[in-house]
Every structure is written in C-alpha cells, then in structure tokens.
C-alpha cells in the first residue's frame, strides 16, 4: 500500500489541509506544536476510526485531543492510497455518534463497502492492534506494546495457505470440539433413548408375565371347581338311589304288618272288614306322601341341575375367554421378547455417533499436531527474521539472541546472553525496532503497510540512524517519518537516499529531494 494524499478537512489544528506523499521515504518536518503528532493520529484514525472513551477518560482521550479547534462538530477527513495497482479514496466522519466511512475505487469509479469488509481486504486483514505494533511507531514507543505479544501469539497459532483461503487452526479446533461435543450428545441421547425403550419393554414383559400367571391361576381354579362339582354330583347320586330303593322294602314291611294286624283282629276281635280298610287307607296315605315328596325332590333336583348347567356353561365360556386371553398374552410376551432382543442388537445410532466422535478426535489430534509444527516454523521465522534485521541494523555486531515464549529478549554478546536492560538504550531500541519490522512482515503478508514513524529515532546516535534509514530504504515500499529535527534529512542526504519532504512549518509547503 502507498499513501498518496491525506486531506484533513477539519482535524485538530488542521483545516482543509492537503498533504501529498510518494513511494519511498517521506520526511514530515516541523517543530514542536506544528501538528506532527496530530498527523500521526490522523493516519490511525482515517483507517481504523477514533473511538471515544466514556466518563472521565473521555476528557483526555485521543478523540478529544484531536477535536477540531474550530467548529468541532465538523470532524472529518480523507486519504487517497494505492493498493493492488488501483487508487482508492477513504472518507471518514470522526463525529462520535456516526463514525461514518465511505470507500471508493477511484480507478474504477466504484463505491465500495467498509461494513462488508472491503477496507479490511485492502489492508490485508491488518487490525488496529497490528497496525499500532508493526507499521506505526509513535514517540518513545519503539518498545513493543502488550498487544503485539498477544497478536503474535494468536498469529503463531494460525496459518495461511496459498491464495485467499485462511485457515485458523484455533478456530478450526474449536469447531471440531463443538462438533465432537454434538456427536457425544447424540451418542448419549441414543444410549438414553435405547435404555428408556429397554426399560419400557422390560416393564411390559414383567407385566405380561404377571398377567399370564394370573390367567393360569384363574384357569386352574376353574378346572378345580369343575372337578369339585363332578365329585359332589357323584356323591349325591348314590344317596338318592339308596333312598329310592329303600321305599319298596318299607312299603312291603308296612303291608305285611298290616296283614298280620288284620289276621289278628279277625281272629280275636272279629273285625274282618275294618282291618283291611284301615290298611288300605294307611297304604294310600303313605303312597300319596311318598310320591308327592318324590316329585318335589325331583323338581328340586331338576332346578339344581339347571342352575348347575348354567353355571357350568358360564364357567366354560369364561374358561374359553381366559384361554384365548392367555394365548394372546403368550403371543404378546413372545413378541416383546423378540423386540427386546432386536433392541439389544440395534446399536446403529450409537456406533455411528461413536465413529464420528473417534474420527473428530483423531482430526483434532492431527490438526493440533500440524498447527504445532507450523506454529514452530512461524515462530522460527519471526525469531530468525528479527535477528537478521537486527544484524543488518548493527552492521553484524549482533547477529543472534534468544526470544522466549513470553517474547523476553536476550542478546548473544559472544560470551554470554545479556538482557536488554544490560545493554545500551540505543541497542535495545534497535532490537525492538527489528522485532516490529519482522512482526510486520509476518502479520501483514497480504499487503505491506506504509511504515509511519513519529520521532522514532530520537534516541539513536548518528551511526544507528544511518543504519536504520538505509535498511528502511532497501526493505520498505513507503516510509513516512515525522521529525522535529533535521538529523534524518541530513543523514538521507549524506547517504544519497532519495526522499520526499513535507514541511509543516510552512503548512503544506512541499519539496522533493531526489
């Protein structure tokens, strides 16, 4: 990316101020209070916006410091830049309630959308935190801020393949983890569903068995009842037969006694006609009683037999019903047992979920391993590139060191490793500068951002300054260096490096030295 022009329509002390820049090194020269820091803030604000803080903090935040001196409600500006061999204009209203931004492709005459990510694509995916820790270095901020450590850690766990496809292993692992948890839930649900169905079948089987036992008991009691009835009938019949067979004997005995009594009366009392008559009357009365009693008993037996027959028919019908019910229950029990056996053998859903869980777990392990290997390679690139840049900045005086996982840095002095607090401030500043530049190459691979420096080399001696400027000239497409001294200008002139100068002392007075 190359910044060609900024137009601060109303921003801080600037009003309708237009500044132009070129590829290569640009020197923005101006004394104190000339607006260098305001311009530095404008670069950040135009691309990423200026968020206003809340409460007491809002009184001194960046948004408030850069409010226009005149007409503060009119707070806006624009930038013209080149990306991908096309020119784009980004216009932004910094007013806190709107923060509106409009993006245009000047080359194609097309309006684009910041909300839909067009600006992010042009910036190569760089966030404000990446910008502030790599491309932009403010006053006394050569040392990396805490955000860079976190950003590098996040980046080193991610990797980018060729083209526009970006794979984030951390996010991919999270998605795999979520997917695995979903399948684990599916497996648990399948197991619970199967167990519920199994318990339900076992309950039905147990209940059916109890019903079968109940029906079998009823049938057994019914059969025993039939046996008791038959036995009672067999016991009653001999008694009746004995009573009926005893009547002729009784009648014959009575008749014989009457005959004897008649003969005796005729002999002793000469009552020959009266005795037979009396015997006849007694015999008739006895016969009448006998046949009447026999009829009544026969009628009673008939009614009893009818009642017994009716009860027997009812019991036989009930027996048939119970037998049919018993057969139905036995069939049901057989079917339930078959269903239970099928259920016990039906593990398709559970096995499918288990297979998915195993596959996803394996994918997690493989991805984590691949990400770890790639993270190691990316981390090695960052370290090696940092020491390579640092070696170029120091003309080979230092070439190696250690950067641990917490990005604590130690230099290899030849006989020992020294912490940055043990070396000169200038050397420490060079190390942090090298780390920022290496991080920029790592984090901004898709689109190289202009390097914007605000009094960054104030603590450098002349030698270190020349080394840094020469490295920037060789390795960066555009550098915008804001300074209040002429040291950088004189160093560039002595090195014969072409540069473009913007003089804030005379407000938009521009001259080139090439």
Coordinates of C-alpha atoms in Angstrom, one line a residue:
X1 CA 0.0 0.0 0.0
X2 CA 1.2 3.5 -0.8
X3 CA -0.4 6.6 0.8
X4 CA -0.6 9.3 -1.9
X5 CA -2.5 12.1 -0.2
X6 CA -4.2 13.0 3.1
X7 CA -6.9 15.7 3.3
X8 CA -7.6 16.9 6.8
X9 CA -10.8 18.8 6.2
X10 CA -11.2 19.6 9.9
X11 CA -9.0 17.6 12.3
X12 CA -7.2 19.1 15.3
X13 CA -5.4 22.2 14.3
X14 CA -5.7 21.4 10.6
X15 CA -8.4 22.8 8.4
X16 CA -8.6 22.0 4.7
X17 CA -5.0 20.8 4.9
X18 CA -3.9 18.6 2.0
X19 CA -0.6 16.7 2.2
X20 CA 0.9 14.6 -0.5
X21 CA 3.3 11.6 -0.2
X22 CA 5.3 9.4 -2.5
X23 CA 6.7 5.9 -2.5
X24 CA 10.0 5.5 -0.7
X25 CA 11.0 7.7 2.3
X26 CA 8.9 10.7 3.2
X27 CA 10.1 13.2 5.8
X28 CA 7.4 15.3 7.5
X29 CA 9.4 18.1 9.1
X30 CA 8.1 20.5 11.7
X31 CA 8.9 22.0 15.0
X32 CA 7.1 21.5 18.3
X33 CA 3.3 22.2 18.0
X34 CA 3.4 22.0 14.3
X35 CA 1.0 19.1 14.1
X36 CA 3.2 16.1 13.6
X37 CA 1.5 14.0 16.3
X38 CA -1.9 15.1 15.1
X39 CA -1.0 13.9 11.6
X40 CA 0.3 10.6 13.1
X41 CA -3.0 10.2 14.8
X42 CA -4.9 11.0 11.6
X43 CA -3.3 8.1 9.8
X44 CA -4.6 5.8 12.5
X45 CA -8.0 7.4 12.7
X46 CA -8.7 7.5 9.0
X47 CA -8.1 3.8 8.6
X48 CA -9.5 2.5 11.9
X49 CA -11.6 5.3 13.4
X50 CA -11.3 7.1 16.6
X51 CA -13.3 5.6 19.5
X52 CA -14.3 7.9 22.2
X53 CA -13.9 6.7 25.8
X54 CA -16.5 7.0 28.4
X55 CA -16.7 9.0 31.6
X56 CA -13.8 11.0 32.9
X57 CA -11.4 9.2 30.5
X58 CA -13.1 10.9 27.6
X59 CA -11.7 14.3 28.6
X60 CA -8.1 13.4 27.6
X61 CA -8.6 10.6 25.1
X62 CA -7.3 10.7 21.5
X63 CA -10.7 11.5 20.2
X64 CA -10.9 14.7 22.4
X65 CA -7.3 15.7 21.8
X66 CA -7.8 15.8 18.0
X67 CA -11.2 17.6 18.0
X68 CA -11.1 20.5 15.5
X69 CA -10.2 23.8 17.1
X70 CA -12.9 25.4 15.1
X71 CA -16.4 24.0 14.5
X72 CA -15.8 20.7 16.4
X73 CA -19.0 19.1 15.1
X74 CA -17.3 19.2 11.6
X75 CA -14.7 16.5 12.3
X76 CA -13.6 14.6 9.1
X77 CA -11.0 13.9 6.5
X78 CA -9.9 11.6 3.7
X79 CA -7.0 9.6 2.4
X80 CA -6.0 8.6 -1.2
X81 CA -4.0 5.5 -1.3
X82 CA -2.9 2.8 -3.8
X83 CA -3.4 -0.9 -3.3
X84 CA -3.1 -3.6 -5.9
X85 CA -2.2 -1.1 -8.6
X86 CA -5.5 0.8 -8.1
X87 CA -6.3 4.0 -6.3
X88 CA -8.8 4.2 -3.5
X89 CA -10.2 7.1 -1.5
X90 CA -11.4 6.6 2.1
X91 CA -13.5 9.3 3.6
X92 CA -14.4 9.3 7.3
X93 CA -16.6 11.4 9.6
X94 CA -15.0 11.1 13.1
X95 CA -18.0 12.5 14.9
X96 CA -18.6 10.1 17.8
X97 CA -22.3 9.4 17.1
X98 CA -21.8 8.4 13.4
X99 CA -18.2 7.4 12.7
X100 CA -19.3 7.0 9.1
X101 CA -16.7 5.9 6.5
X102 CA -17.1 5.7 2.7
X103 CA -14.7 3.9 0.4
X104 CA -14.3 4.5 -3.3
X105 CA -12.2 2.8 -6.0
X106 CA -11.0 5.9 -7.9
X107 CA -9.6 3.8 -10.7
X108 CA -12.8 2.0 -11.5
X109 CA -15.2 4.8 -10.4
X110 CA -16.9 2.4 -8.0
X111 CA -18.3 2.8 -4.5
X112 CA -17.3 0.0 -2.1
X113 CA -18.4 -1.0 1.4
X114 CA -16.5 -0.7 4.6
X115 CA -19.2 -2.5 6.5
X116 CA -18.9 -5.6 4.3
X117 CA -15.1 -5.8 4.7
X118 CA -13.7 -4.2 1.6
X119 CA -11.4 -1.9 3.6
X120 CA -10.2 -4.8 5.7
X121 CA -9.3 -6.7 2.5
X122 CA -7.4 -3.7 1.1
X123 CA -5.5 -3.6 4.5
X124 CA -4.6 -7.2 4.1
X125 CA -6.6 -8.1 7.2
X126 CA -4.5 -6.0 9.4
X127 CA -6.3 -4.9 12.6
X128 CA -5.7 -1.7 14.5
X129 CA -3.6 -3.6 17.0
X130 CA -1.4 -5.0 14.3
X131 CA -1.1 -1.5 12.7
X132 CA -0.1 0.1 16.1
X133 CA 2.5 -2.6 16.8
X134 CA 4.2 -3.0 13.4
X135 CA 3.6 -0.3 10.8
X136 CA 3.2 2.7 13.2
X137 CA 5.7 3.6 15.9
X138 CA 4.9 6.7 18.0
X139 CA 7.0 8.8 20.1
X140 CA 9.1 6.8 22.6
X141 CA 7.2 3.7 21.6
X142 CA 9.8 1.7 19.8
X143 CA 9.4 -0.9 22.5
X144 CA 6.6 -3.3 21.6
X145 CA 3.3 -2.8 23.4
X146 CA 1.5 -5.6 25.2
X147 CA -0.9 -6.0 22.2
X148 CA 1.9 -7.2 20.0
X149 CA 2.8 -10.2 22.2
X150 CA -0.9 -11.2 22.2
X151 CA -1.2 -10.6 18.4
X152 CA 1.9 -12.6 17.7
X153 CA 0.7 -15.5 19.9
X154 CA -2.6 -15.5 18.1
X155 CA -0.9 -15.4 14.7
X156 CA 1.5 -18.1 15.5
X157 CA -1.3 -20.5 16.3
X158 CA -2.8 -19.7 12.9
X159 CA -1.5 -20.2 9.4
X160 CA -2.4 -19.1 5.9
X161 CA -2.3 -21.2 2.8
X162 CA -1.7 -20.0 -0.7
X163 CA -4.3 -17.7 -2.1
X164 CA -7.1 -16.1 -0.2
X165 CA -8.1 -19.0 1.9
X166 CA -7.2 -18.5 5.5
X167 CA -7.2 -21.4 8.0
X168 CA -7.3 -20.6 11.6
X169 CA -6.3 -23.8 13.5
X170 CA -7.5 -22.4 16.8
X171 CA -11.0 -21.7 15.3
X172 CA -10.9 -25.0 13.4
X173 CA -10.1 -26.9 16.6
X174 CA -12.9 -25.1 18.4
X175 CA -15.3 -26.0 15.6
X176 CA -14.1 -29.6 15.7
X177 CA -14.5 -29.6 19.5
X178 CA -18.0 -28.3 19.2
X179 CA -18.8 -30.9 16.6
X180 CA -17.4 -33.6 18.7
X181 CA -19.5 -32.5 21.7
X182 CA -22.6 -32.5 19.4
X183 CA -21.9 -36.1 18.4
X184 CA -21.1 -37.0 22.1
X185 CA -24.5 -35.6 22.9
X186 CA -26.0 -37.6 20.1
X187 CA -24.4 -40.8 21.4
X188 CA -25.7 -40.0 24.9
X189 CA -29.2 -39.3 23.6
X190 CA -29.1 -42.6 21.6
X191 CA -28.0 -44.5 24.7
X192 CA -30.6 -42.9 26.9
X193 CA -33.3 -43.5 24.3
X194 CA -32.3 -47.1 24.0
X195 CA -32.2 -47.5 27.8
X196 CA -35.7 -45.9 28.1
X197 CA -37.1 -48.2 25.4
X198 CA -35.4 -51.2 27.1
X199 CA -36.8 -50.4 30.5
X200 CA -40.2 -49.8 28.9
X201 CA -40.1 -53.3 27.2
X202 CA -38.9 -55.0 30.4
X203 CA -41.8 -53.4 32.3
X204 CA -44.2 -54.6 29.7
X205 CA -42.7 -58.1 29.7
X206 CA -42.9 -58.2 33.5
X207 CA -46.5 -57.0 33.5
X208 CA -47.4 -59.5 30.7
X209 CA -45.8 -62.3 32.7
X210 CA -47.8 -61.4 35.7
X211 CA -51.0 -61.3 33.6
X212 CA -50.2 -64.8 32.3
X213 CA -49.6 -66.1 35.8
X214 CA -52.9 -64.5 36.9
X215 CA -54.8 -66.1 33.9
X216 CA -53.2 -69.5 34.6
X217 CA -54.2 -69.3 38.2
X218 CA -57.8 -68.5 37.2
X219 CA -57.9 -71.4 34.8
X220 CA -56.5 -73.7 37.4
X221 CA -59.1 -72.6 39.9
X222 CA -61.8 -73.0 37.3
X223 CA -60.7 -76.6 36.5
X224 CA -60.6 -77.4 40.2
X225 CA -64.1 -76.1 40.5
X226 CA -65.3 -78.4 37.7
X227 CA -63.6 -81.3 39.4
X228 CA -65.4 -80.4 42.8
X229 CA -68.7 -80.2 41.1
X230 CA -68.3 -83.6 39.4
X231 CA -67.3 -85.1 42.7
X232 CA -70.3 -83.7 44.6
X233 CA -72.6 -84.9 41.8
X234 CA -71.1 -88.4 42.1
X235 CA -71.6 -88.4 45.9
X236 CA -75.2 -87.2 45.7
X237 CA -76.4 -89.9 43.2
X238 CA -75.8 -93.0 45.4
X239 CA -77.7 -91.4 48.3
X240 CA -80.7 -90.7 46.1
X241 CA -80.5 -94.2 44.7
X242 CA -80.5 -95.7 48.2
X243 CA -83.5 -93.6 49.3
X244 CA -85.5 -94.7 46.2
X245 CA -84.5 -98.3 46.6
X246 CA -85.5 -98.4 50.3
X247 CA -89.2 -97.4 49.6
X248 CA -90.4 -100.8 48.3
X249 CA -89.0 -102.5 51.4
X250 CA -90.6 -100.0 53.8
X251 CA -93.9 -100.4 51.9
X252 CA -93.8 -104.2 51.9
X253 CA -92.9 -104.2 55.6
X254 CA -95.8 -102.0 56.4
X255 CA -98.2 -104.0 54.3
X256 CA -97.1 -107.2 55.9
X257 CA -97.5 -105.8 59.3
X258 CA -101.0 -104.6 58.3
X259 CA -101.8 -108.1 57.0
X260 CA -100.8 -109.6 60.3
X261 CA -102.7 -107.0 62.2
X262 CA -105.8 -107.8 60.1
X263 CA -105.5 -111.5 60.7
X264 CA -105.1 -111.0 64.4
X265 CA -108.2 -108.7 64.5
X266 CA -110.2 -111.2 62.6
X267 CA -109.3 -114.0 65.0
X268 CA -109.6 -112.2 68.2
X269 CA -112.0 -109.3 67.6
X270 CA -113.9 -110.5 64.6
X271 CA -113.3 -107.2 62.7
X272 CA -112.5 -108.7 59.4
X273 CA -113.6 -105.8 57.2
X274 CA -112.3 -103.0 59.3
X275 CA -108.7 -104.1 59.3
X276 CA -108.2 -104.3 55.6
X277 CA -109.9 -101.0 55.1
X278 CA -107.6 -99.4 57.7
X279 CA -104.6 -100.9 56.0
X280 CA -105.8 -99.7 52.6
X281 CA -106.1 -96.2 54.0
X282 CA -102.7 -96.2 55.6
X283 CA -101.1 -97.6 52.5
X284 CA -102.8 -95.0 50.3
X285 CA -101.8 -92.2 52.6
X286 CA -98.2 -93.4 52.6
X287 CA -98.2 -93.7 48.8
X288 CA -99.6 -90.2 48.5
X289 CA -96.9 -88.8 50.7
X290 CA -94.2 -90.8 49.0
X291 CA -95.0 -89.7 45.5
X292 CA -95.5 -86.1 46.5
X293 CA -92.2 -86.0 48.3
X294 CA -90.5 -87.7 45.4
X295 CA -92.0 -85.2 42.9
X296 CA -90.9 -82.3 44.9
X297 CA -87.4 -83.7 45.3
X298 CA -87.2 -84.4 41.6
X299 CA -88.3 -80.9 40.8
X300 CA -85.7 -79.5 43.2
X301 CA -83.1 -81.7 41.6
X302 CA -84.1 -80.6 38.2
X303 CA -83.8 -76.9 39.2
X304 CA -80.5 -77.6 40.8
X305 CA -79.3 -79.4 37.7
X306 CA -80.4 -76.5 35.5
X307 CA -78.6 -74.0 37.8
X308 CA -75.5 -76.2 37.8
X309 CA -75.7 -76.5 34.0
X310 CA -76.0 -72.7 33.6
X311 CA -73.1 -72.1 36.0
X312 CA -71.0 -74.7 34.1
X313 CA -71.8 -73.1 30.8
X314 CA -70.7 -69.7 32.2
X315 CA -67.6 -71.2 33.6
X316 CA -66.9 -72.9 30.3
X317 CA -67.3 -69.6 28.5
X318 CA -65.1 -67.8 31.0
X319 CA -62.6 -70.6 30.6
X320 CA -62.6 -70.2 26.8
X321 CA -62.2 -66.4 27.2
X322 CA -59.3 -66.9 29.7
X323 CA -57.7 -69.4 27.4
X324 CA -57.9 -67.0 24.4
X325 CA -56.6 -64.2 26.6
X326 CA -53.8 -66.4 27.9
X327 CA -52.8 -67.3 24.3
X328 CA -52.8 -63.7 23.3
X329 CA -50.7 -62.8 26.3
X330 CA -48.2 -65.6 25.5
X331 CA -48.0 -64.3 21.9
X332 CA -47.5 -60.8 23.2
X333 CA -44.8 -62.0 25.5
X334 CA -43.0 -63.7 22.7
X335 CA -43.2 -60.6 20.5
X336 CA -42.0 -58.4 23.4
X337 CA -39.0 -60.7 23.9
X338 CA -38.3 -60.6 20.2
X339 CA -38.5 -56.8 20.3
X340 CA -36.2 -56.7 23.3
X341 CA -33.6 -58.9 21.5
X342 CA -33.8 -56.7 18.4
X343 CA -33.3 -53.6 20.6
X344 CA -30.3 -55.1 22.4
X345 CA -28.7 -55.8 19.0
X346 CA -29.7 -52.4 17.5
X347 CA -26.6 -50.2 18.1
X348 CA -26.5 -48.4 14.7
X349 CA -27.0 -44.9 16.0
X350 CA -24.7 -45.4 19.0
X351 CA -22.0 -46.9 16.8
X352 CA -22.4 -44.1 14.2
X353 CA -22.0 -41.4 16.9
X354 CA -19.0 -43.3 18.4
X355 CA -17.4 -43.5 15.0
X356 CA -17.9 -39.7 14.4
X357 CA -16.5 -38.9 17.9
X358 CA -13.5 -41.1 17.2
X359 CA -12.9 -39.6 13.7
X360 CA -13.3 -36.0 15.0
X361 CA -11.0 -36.7 18.0
X362 CA -8.4 -38.1 15.5
X363 CA -8.8 -35.0 13.4
X364 CA -8.3 -32.8 16.4
X365 CA -5.1 -34.5 17.3
X366 CA -3.8 -34.4 13.7
X367 CA -4.7 -30.7 13.3
X368 CA -3.2 -29.8 16.7
X369 CA 0.0 -31.6 15.7
X370 CA 0.1 -29.8 12.3
X371 CA -0.7 -26.5 13.9
X372 CA 2.0 -27.0 16.5
X373 CA 4.6 -27.8 13.7
X374 CA 3.5 -24.8 11.7
X375 CA 3.5 -22.6 14.8
X376 CA 7.0 -23.7 15.4
X377 CA 8.0 -22.8 11.8
X378 CA 6.3 -19.4 12.0
X379 CA 7.9 -18.7 15.4
X380 CA 11.3 -19.7 14.0
X381 CA 10.7 -17.3 11.0
X382 CA 9.9 -14.5 13.4
X383 CA 13.0 -15.1 15.5
X384 CA 15.3 -15.6 12.6
X385 CA 14.0 -12.6 10.7
X386 CA 14.3 -10.4 13.8
X387 CA 17.9 -11.3 14.3
X388 CA 18.6 -10.9 10.6
X389 CA 17.1 -7.4 10.6
X390 CA 19.0 -6.6 13.8
X391 CA 22.2 -7.9 12.3
X392 CA 21.7 -5.6 9.3
X393 CA 20.9 -2.6 11.6
X394 CA 24.1 -3.2 13.6
X395 CA 26.3 -4.0 10.7
X396 CA 26.8 -7.5 12.0
X397 CA 27.9 -6.5 15.5
X398 CA 25.0 -8.6 16.9
X399 CA 23.5 -11.5 14.9
X400 CA 21.9 -13.8 17.4
X401 CA 19.9 -13.9 20.6
X402 CA 17.0 -15.5 22.3
X403 CA 13.3 -14.7 22.2
X404 CA 11.4 -16.9 24.6
X405 CA 7.7 -17.8 24.5
X406 CA 6.9 -14.6 26.5
X407 CA 8.9 -12.5 24.0
X408 CA 11.5 -11.7 26.5
X409 CA 14.7 -10.9 24.6
X410 CA 18.3 -11.6 25.4
X411 CA 21.3 -10.8 23.2
X412 CA 24.2 -13.1 22.4
X413 CA 27.3 -10.9 23.2
X414 CA 29.7 -13.7 22.2
X415 CA 30.5 -14.9 25.7
X416 CA 27.1 -14.7 27.4
X417 CA 23.4 -13.8 26.9
X418 CA 22.5 -10.3 28.1
X419 CA 19.1 -8.9 28.9
X420 CA 18.1 -5.7 27.1
X421 CA 18.3 -3.9 30.4
X422 CA 22.0 -4.7 30.4
X423 CA 22.8 -3.2 27.0
X424 CA 22.7 0.5 25.9
X425 CA 19.3 2.1 25.3
X426 CA 20.2 2.6 21.6
X427 CA 20.9 -1.2 21.2
X428 CA 17.6 -2.1 23.0
X429 CA 15.7 0.3 20.7
X430 CA 17.2 -1.3 17.7
X431 CA 16.1 -4.8 18.9
X432 CA 12.5 -3.7 19.4
X433 CA 12.6 -1.9 16.0
X434 CA 13.8 -5.2 14.4
X435 CA 11.1 -7.2 16.2
X436 CA 8.4 -4.8 15.0
X437 CA 9.6 -4.9 11.4
X438 CA 9.8 -8.7 11.5
X439 CA 6.4 -8.9 13.1
X440 CA 5.1 -6.6 10.3
X441 CA 6.4 -9.0 7.6
X442 CA 4.7 -11.9 9.4
X443 CA 1.4 -10.3 10.2
X444 CA 1.0 -8.2 7.1
X445 CA 1.9 -10.8 4.5
X446 CA -1.0 -10.0 2.2
X447 CA -0.5 -6.2 2.0
X448 CA 2.6 -4.3 3.1
X449 CA 1.5 -1.3 5.1
X450 CA 3.4 2.0 5.0
X451 CA 5.8 2.4 7.9
X452 CA 4.8 5.6 9.9
X453 CA 7.4 6.8 12.4
X454 CA 6.9 9.6 14.8
X455 CA 10.2 10.7 16.3
X456 CA 11.2 7.1 16.5
X457 CA 14.9 7.6 16.1
X458 CA 15.3 10.4 18.7
X459 CA 17.4 8.1 20.9
X460 CA 19.6 6.9 18.1
X461 CA 23.1 8.2 17.6
X462 CA 24.1 9.2 14.0
X463 CA 25.5 5.8 13.1
X464 CA 22.4 3.9 14.2
X465 CA 20.2 6.5 12.5
X466 CA 22.0 6.0 9.2
X467 CA 21.8 2.2 9.5
X468 CA 18.1 2.3 10.2
X469 CA 17.4 4.7 7.3
X470 CA 19.4 2.6 4.9
X471 CA 17.6 -0.5 6.0
X472 CA 14.2 1.1 5.5
X473 CA 15.2 2.4 2.1
X474 CA 16.1 -1.1 1.0
X475 CA 13.2 -3.0 2.6
X476 CA 10.1 -0.9 2.7
X477 CA 8.0 0.4 -0.1
X478 CA 6.9 3.6 1.8
X479 CA 8.1 5.2 5.0
X480 CA 6.6 8.4 6.5
X481 CA 8.9 9.7 9.1
X482 CA 7.8 12.6 11.3
X483 CA 10.6 14.6 12.9
X484 CA 11.3 17.9 14.6
X485 CA 15.0 17.9 13.7
X486 CA 17.0 17.9 10.5
X487 CA 19.0 14.9 11.5
X488 CA 17.1 12.5 9.3
X489 CA 17.2 14.9 6.4
X490 CA 20.9 15.3 6.7
X491 CA 21.5 11.6 7.1
X492 CA 19.5 10.8 4.0
X493 CA 21.4 13.4 2.0
X494 CA 24.7 12.1 3.2
X495 CA 23.7 8.5 2.3
X496 CA 22.4 9.7 -1.1
X497 CA 19.0 8.2 -0.4
X498 CA 16.2 10.0 -2.3
X499 CA 13.3 11.3 -0.1
X500 CA 10.2 13.4 -0.3
X501 CA 9.9 16.2 2.2
X502 CA 6.7 17.7 3.7
X503 CA 7.4 20.8 5.7
X504 CA 4.7 21.5 8.3
X505 CA 6.5 24.8 9.2
X506 CA 5.1 26.4 6.1
X507 CA 1.9 24.4 6.1
X508 CA 1.7 22.2 3.0
X509 CA 4.9 23.6 1.6
X510 CA 6.2 20.5 -0.2
X511 CA 9.5 19.9 -1.9
X512 CA 11.3 16.8 -3.1
X513 CA 14.9 15.9 -2.7
X514 CA 15.8 13.0 -5.0

